[in-house]
Amino acid sequence: MITLSCETPGKFEFKEMILPGPKKGFALLKIRRIGICGTDYHAFEGTQPFFNYPRVLGHEIAAEIAHLENEQEFHIGEKVTINPYFSCGQCIACRNAKPNCCENISVFGVHEDGGMQEYISVPESSLIHGQGLSFDELALVEPLAIGAHGVKLAELKAGEFVLILGAGPIGLGTASLAQIAGGEVIVADYNTNRLDFCRSKLDIAHTINLSETDMHTRLKEITGADMPTVIIDCTGNQEAINGALKFLAHGGKLILIGLQKKEIIISHPEFHKREATLKSSRNALSDDFSHVINCIRKGWIRPLDFISHRVAFERLPENFEKLLNSQQSVIKALVEFG
Ligand SMILES: [Zn+2]
Ligand SMILES: [Zn+2]
């Protein structure tokens, strides 16, 4: 089988590998689509912290079961996605039903080789039923689950104003899921195309174009001076995160989905007087995957709208840099396997 390995930053190489043999508790999957994610771009650029090379990238998986020892729960030929966050089952987080932040987490396609190959062997416990979704839709489940998890942590009440910072792929998904959860969603970004996408495809009424408007003034107008009671950062930008608190309503919550490498610096008096809650949202839980699949099946989210680019697996190396450089116009790029 053919594997695409990221040998060093900036360099992909196709390799002929032996098909993984049967292994107890593991399923062999034939890959059909892989979604390309910010993590993959950063790994290729060499800006992903704690990343080892060579590495097979790809953790947003749509596949078909090619082999399985025991067909009790899943069957050969079934369309599936996977939960790529492999946890230890032993640590304090795992024991408290939070395997998404396991101390010893191994993320498929990050800490271990991922999906950019014709076949993968993964623990059966990571399999998620496709439930009638297409391969295209299944490839979008994981990135949407990231948003679902952050929204769940926000514990939204109906009609609550939620500000989403950043309209990248994760921000757009988070905005959708916040809307489904009953939030009155506001999306802020500098990118006009992405804000247009919010209005036209996601039916989000409130967008703030930060290249044209002052955030504070617009938020006052939209919320009737209350300000949003929930802010979810999907930028992973230090400046945006440090500045977010001043836009938060008193008694509100600031949730960080995006991640950056430096310190978070916030004013203690500003934080204290709000009795604010600051939460980080890491990865996603199986429940979040199920919730997303359910939302897609009900037609509340249309993953196909998110797919802006497609590239054949064999053509990926020569096209990767192009995708990387046009991230402003790429919402989600899918790698297609024959
Ligand atoms: Zn991803
Ligand atoms: Zn653990």
PDB file of C-alpha atoms in Angstrom, residues 42-206:
ATOM      1  CA  HIS A  42       1.530  23.556  10.883  1.00  0.00           C
ATOM      2  CA  ALA A  43       3.226  20.144  10.887  1.00  0.00           C
ATOM      3  CA  PHE A  44       4.235  20.619   7.240  1.00  0.00           C
ATOM      4  CA  GLU A  45       5.507  24.141   7.963  1.00  0.00           C
ATOM      5  CA  GLY A  46       7.412  22.898  11.013  1.00  0.00           C
ATOM      6  CA  THR A  47       5.560  25.226  13.384  1.00  0.00           C
ATOM      7  CA  GLN A  48       3.681  22.520  15.292  1.00  0.00           C
ATOM      8  CA  PRO A  49       5.219  22.233  18.793  1.00  0.00           C
ATOM      9  CA  PHE A  50       6.389  18.767  19.973  1.00  0.00           C
ATOM     10  CA  PHE A  51       6.113  17.232  16.518  1.00  0.00           C
ATOM     11  CA  ASN A  52       8.409  14.418  15.436  1.00  0.00           C
ATOM     12  CA  TYR A  53       9.356  13.512  11.851  1.00  0.00           C
ATOM     13  CA  PRO A  54       8.935  11.496   9.764  1.00  0.00           C
ATOM     14  CA  ARG A  55       5.181  11.427  10.346  1.00  0.00           C
ATOM     15  CA  VAL A  56       2.109  10.378   8.359  1.00  0.00           C
ATOM     16  CA  LEU A  57      -0.375  13.235   8.833  1.00  0.00           C
ATOM     17  CA  GLY A  58      -4.171  13.200   8.830  1.00  0.00           C
ATOM     18  CA  HIS A  59      -6.652  12.719  11.652  1.00  0.00           C
ATOM     19  CA  GLU A  60      -9.946  13.723   9.988  1.00  0.00           C
ATOM     20  CA  ILE A  61     -10.935  10.348   8.651  1.00  0.00           C
ATOM     21  CA  ALA A  62     -13.642   8.908   6.436  1.00  0.00           C
ATOM     22  CA  ALA A  63     -13.078   5.235   5.774  1.00  0.00           C
ATOM     23  CA  GLU A  64     -14.593   1.877   5.052  1.00  0.00           C
ATOM     24  CA  ILE A  65     -13.951  -1.167   7.236  1.00  0.00           C
ATOM     25  CA  ALA A  66     -11.771  -3.582   5.269  1.00  0.00           C
ATOM     26  CA  HIS A  67     -11.171  -6.157   7.966  1.00  0.00           C
ATOM     27  CA  LEU A  68     -12.469  -6.820  11.446  1.00  0.00           C
ATOM     28  CA  GLU A  69     -12.076  -9.864  13.664  1.00  0.00           C
ATOM     29  CA  ASN A  70     -15.433  -9.685  15.318  1.00  0.00           C
ATOM     30  CA  GLU A  71     -18.373  -8.238  13.430  1.00  0.00           C
ATOM     31  CA  GLN A  72     -20.697  -7.949  16.416  1.00  0.00           C
ATOM     32  CA  GLU A  73     -20.804  -4.167  16.613  1.00  0.00           C
ATOM     33  CA  PHE A  74     -19.324  -3.033  13.288  1.00  0.00           C
ATOM     34  CA  HIS A  75     -19.279  -4.879   9.988  1.00  0.00           C
ATOM     35  CA  ILE A  76     -16.876  -5.163   7.065  1.00  0.00           C
ATOM     36  CA  GLY A  77     -17.756  -2.640   4.350  1.00  0.00           C
ATOM     37  CA  GLU A  78     -19.328  -0.199   6.826  1.00  0.00           C
ATOM     38  CA  LYS A  79     -18.586   3.521   6.447  1.00  0.00           C
ATOM     39  CA  VAL A  80     -16.993   4.941   9.583  1.00  0.00           C
ATOM     40  CA  THR A  81     -15.029   7.789  11.020  1.00  0.00           C
ATOM     41  CA  ILE A  82     -12.767   7.520  14.051  1.00  0.00           C
ATOM     42  CA  ASN A  83     -12.190   9.362  17.284  1.00  0.00           C
ATOM     43  CA  PRO A  84      -8.460  10.090  16.775  1.00  0.00           C
ATOM     44  CA  TYR A  85      -7.752  10.873  20.435  1.00  0.00           C
ATOM     45  CA  PHE A  86      -6.322   7.657  21.824  1.00  0.00           C
ATOM     46  CA  SER A  87      -6.326   7.767  25.632  1.00  0.00           C
ATOM     47  CA  CYS A  88      -4.638   5.594  28.279  1.00  0.00           C
ATOM     48  CA  GLY A  89      -7.727   4.687  30.298  1.00  0.00           C
ATOM     49  CA  GLN A  90      -5.708   4.874  33.531  1.00  0.00           C
ATOM     50  CA  CYS A  91      -4.863   8.479  34.362  1.00  0.00           C
ATOM     51  CA  ILE A  92      -6.957  10.807  36.504  1.00  0.00           C
ATOM     52  CA  ALA A  93      -8.579  12.469  33.462  1.00  0.00           C
ATOM     53  CA  CYS A  94      -9.528   9.101  31.955  1.00  0.00           C
ATOM     54  CA  ARG A  95     -10.883   7.905  35.309  1.00  0.00           C
ATOM     55  CA  ASN A  96     -13.006  11.063  35.460  1.00  0.00           C
ATOM     56  CA  ALA A  97     -14.508  10.434  31.990  1.00  0.00           C
ATOM     57  CA  LYS A  98     -12.333  13.081  30.349  1.00  0.00           C
ATOM     58  CA  PRO A  99     -10.206  11.005  27.935  1.00  0.00           C
ATOM     59  CA  ASN A 100     -10.073  14.059  25.638  1.00  0.00           C
ATOM     60  CA  CYS A 101      -7.490  15.559  28.029  1.00  0.00           C
ATOM     61  CA  CYS A 102      -5.771  12.277  28.976  1.00  0.00           C
ATOM     62  CA  GLU A 103      -2.309  12.833  30.452  1.00  0.00           C
ATOM     63  CA  ASN A 104      -0.863  10.290  28.032  1.00  0.00           C
ATOM     64  CA  ILE A 105      -2.966  11.140  24.997  1.00  0.00           C
ATOM     65  CA  SER A 106      -1.767   9.981  21.613  1.00  0.00           C
ATOM     66  CA  VAL A 107      -3.445  11.759  18.735  1.00  0.00           C
ATOM     67  CA  PHE A 108      -3.645   9.778  15.518  1.00  0.00           C
ATOM     68  CA  GLY A 109      -1.781  11.718  12.808  1.00  0.00           C
ATOM     69  CA  VAL A 110       0.028  13.871  15.376  1.00  0.00           C
ATOM     70  CA  HIS A 111       1.782  11.721  17.997  1.00  0.00           C
ATOM     71  CA  GLU A 112       1.522   8.602  15.866  1.00  0.00           C
ATOM     72  CA  ASP A 113       1.172   7.983  12.132  1.00  0.00           C
ATOM     73  CA  GLY A 114      -2.211   9.023  10.760  1.00  0.00           C
ATOM     74  CA  GLY A 115      -4.479   8.659   7.787  1.00  0.00           C
ATOM     75  CA  MET A 116      -2.627   9.828   4.689  1.00  0.00           C
ATOM     76  CA  GLN A 117      -2.191   6.269   3.452  1.00  0.00           C
ATOM     77  CA  GLU A 118      -4.352   3.727   1.684  1.00  0.00           C
ATOM     78  CA  TYR A 119      -5.049   1.601   4.772  1.00  0.00           C
ATOM     79  CA  ILE A 120      -4.793   2.140   8.523  1.00  0.00           C
ATOM     80  CA  SER A 121      -5.077  -0.179  11.495  1.00  0.00           C
ATOM     81  CA  VAL A 122      -6.832   1.450  14.461  1.00  0.00           C
ATOM     82  CA  PRO A 123      -8.275   0.282  17.794  1.00  0.00           C
ATOM     83  CA  GLU A 124     -11.868  -0.894  17.397  1.00  0.00           C
ATOM     84  CA  SER A 125     -12.727   1.337  20.348  1.00  0.00           C
ATOM     85  CA  SER A 126     -11.968   4.395  18.185  1.00  0.00           C
ATOM     86  CA  LEU A 127     -14.518   3.475  15.476  1.00  0.00           C
ATOM     87  CA  ILE A 128     -17.634   5.572  15.067  1.00  0.00           C
ATOM     88  CA  HIS A 129     -20.619   4.373  13.009  1.00  0.00           C
ATOM     89  CA  GLY A 130     -21.223   6.418   9.861  1.00  0.00           C
ATOM     90  CA  GLN A 131     -25.013   6.215  10.325  1.00  0.00           C
ATOM     91  CA  GLY A 132     -25.773   6.825   6.660  1.00  0.00           C
ATOM     92  CA  LEU A 133     -23.453   9.806   6.247  1.00  0.00           C
ATOM     93  CA  SER A 134     -21.401  10.054   3.046  1.00  0.00           C
ATOM     94  CA  PHE A 135     -17.599   9.898   3.073  1.00  0.00           C
ATOM     95  CA  ASP A 136     -17.461  13.658   2.458  1.00  0.00           C
ATOM     96  CA  GLU A 137     -19.687  14.287   5.469  1.00  0.00           C
ATOM     97  CA  LEU A 138     -17.799  11.828   7.673  1.00  0.00           C
ATOM     98  CA  ALA A 139     -14.494  13.622   7.024  1.00  0.00           C
ATOM     99  CA  LEU A 140     -15.993  16.761   8.578  1.00  0.00           C
ATOM    100  CA  VAL A 141     -17.229  15.127  11.788  1.00  0.00           C
ATOM    101  CA  GLU A 142     -13.984  15.478  13.750  1.00  0.00           C
ATOM    102  CA  PRO A 143     -13.379  19.202  13.159  1.00  0.00           C
ATOM    103  CA  LEU A 144     -17.052  19.882  13.917  1.00  0.00           C
ATOM    104  CA  ALA A 145     -16.776  17.812  17.113  1.00  0.00           C
ATOM    105  CA  ILE A 146     -14.043  20.200  18.313  1.00  0.00           C
ATOM    106  CA  GLY A 147     -16.596  23.007  18.136  1.00  0.00           C
ATOM    107  CA  ALA A 148     -19.299  20.844  19.703  1.00  0.00           C
ATOM    108  CA  HIS A 149     -17.059  20.209  22.701  1.00  0.00           C
ATOM    109  CA  GLY A 150     -16.315  23.904  23.266  1.00  0.00           C
ATOM    110  CA  VAL A 151     -20.005  24.775  22.954  1.00  0.00           C
ATOM    111  CA  LYS A 152     -20.909  22.064  25.452  1.00  0.00           C
ATOM    112  CA  LEU A 153     -18.466  23.556  27.970  1.00  0.00           C
ATOM    113  CA  ALA A 154     -20.195  26.925  27.531  1.00  0.00           C
ATOM    114  CA  GLU A 155     -23.511  25.447  28.824  1.00  0.00           C
ATOM    115  CA  LEU A 156     -25.492  27.856  26.664  1.00  0.00           C
ATOM    116  CA  LYS A 157     -28.955  28.993  27.551  1.00  0.00           C
ATOM    117  CA  ALA A 158     -31.418  29.801  24.751  1.00  0.00           C
ATOM    118  CA  GLY A 159     -31.054  33.332  23.432  1.00  0.00           C
ATOM    119  CA  GLU A 160     -27.716  33.951  25.114  1.00  0.00           C
ATOM    120  CA  PHE A 161     -25.289  36.098  23.101  1.00  0.00           C
ATOM    121  CA  VAL A 162     -22.205  34.097  22.083  1.00  0.00           C
ATOM    122  CA  LEU A 163     -19.260  35.769  20.432  1.00  0.00           C
ATOM    123  CA  ILE A 164     -17.095  33.504  18.268  1.00  0.00           C
ATOM    124  CA  LEU A 165     -13.642  34.939  17.658  1.00  0.00           C
ATOM    125  CA  GLY A 166     -12.212  33.713  14.357  1.00  0.00           C
ATOM    126  CA  ALA A 167     -14.102  32.390  11.317  1.00  0.00           C
ATOM    127  CA  GLY A 168     -11.616  29.708  10.279  1.00  0.00           C
ATOM    128  CA  PRO A 169     -12.900  26.138   9.806  1.00  0.00           C
ATOM    129  CA  ILE A 170     -13.099  25.538  13.562  1.00  0.00           C
ATOM    130  CA  GLY A 171     -14.736  28.917  14.230  1.00  0.00           C
ATOM    131  CA  LEU A 172     -17.356  28.332  11.540  1.00  0.00           C
ATOM    132  CA  GLY A 173     -18.205  24.905  12.945  1.00  0.00           C
ATOM    133  CA  THR A 174     -18.321  26.272  16.482  1.00  0.00           C
ATOM    134  CA  ALA A 175     -20.640  29.065  15.341  1.00  0.00           C
ATOM    135  CA  SER A 176     -22.992  26.501  13.777  1.00  0.00           C
ATOM    136  CA  LEU A 177     -23.052  24.350  16.869  1.00  0.00           C
ATOM    137  CA  ALA A 178     -23.565  27.346  19.167  1.00  0.00           C
ATOM    138  CA  GLN A 179     -26.531  28.331  17.028  1.00  0.00           C
ATOM    139  CA  ILE A 180     -27.963  24.817  17.207  1.00  0.00           C
ATOM    140  CA  ALA A 181     -27.554  24.988  21.004  1.00  0.00           C
ATOM    141  CA  GLY A 182     -29.834  28.042  21.016  1.00  0.00           C
ATOM    142  CA  GLY A 183     -27.212  30.767  21.205  1.00  0.00           C
ATOM    143  CA  GLU A 184     -27.610  34.156  19.557  1.00  0.00           C
ATOM    144  CA  VAL A 185     -24.346  33.922  17.632  1.00  0.00           C
ATOM    145  CA  ILE A 186     -22.004  36.764  16.680  1.00  0.00           C
ATOM    146  CA  VAL A 187     -18.895  36.000  14.607  1.00  0.00           C
ATOM    147  CA  ALA A 188     -15.902  38.353  14.433  1.00  0.00           C
ATOM    148  CA  ASP A 189     -13.034  38.104  11.937  1.00  0.00           C
ATOM    149  CA  TYR A 190     -10.953  40.224   9.542  1.00  0.00           C
ATOM    150  CA  ASN A 191     -11.795  38.071   6.521  1.00  0.00           C
ATOM    151  CA  THR A 192     -14.769  39.348   4.525  1.00  0.00           C
ATOM    152  CA  ASN A 193     -15.244  36.079   2.563  1.00  0.00           C
ATOM    153  CA  ARG A 194     -15.543  34.020   5.685  1.00  0.00           C
ATOM    154  CA  LEU A 195     -18.023  36.433   7.244  1.00  0.00           C
ATOM    155  CA  ASP A 196     -20.065  36.294   4.035  1.00  0.00           C
ATOM    156  CA  PHE A 197     -20.022  32.501   4.401  1.00  0.00           C
ATOM    157  CA  CYS A 198     -21.406  32.871   7.943  1.00  0.00           C
ATOM    158  CA  ARG A 199     -24.318  34.924   6.752  1.00  0.00           C
ATOM    159  CA  SER A 200     -25.132  33.089   3.524  1.00  0.00           C
ATOM    160  CA  LYS A 201     -24.447  29.458   4.466  1.00  0.00           C
ATOM    161  CA  LEU A 202     -24.817  29.361   8.238  1.00  0.00           C
ATOM    162  CA  ASP A 203     -27.636  31.917   8.584  1.00  0.00           C
ATOM    163  CA  ILE A 204     -25.731  33.843  11.225  1.00  0.00           C
ATOM    164  CA  ALA A 205     -27.262  37.286  11.516  1.00  0.00           C
ATOM    165  CA  HIS A 206     -24.487  39.068  13.381  1.00  0.00           C
TER     166      HIS A 206
END
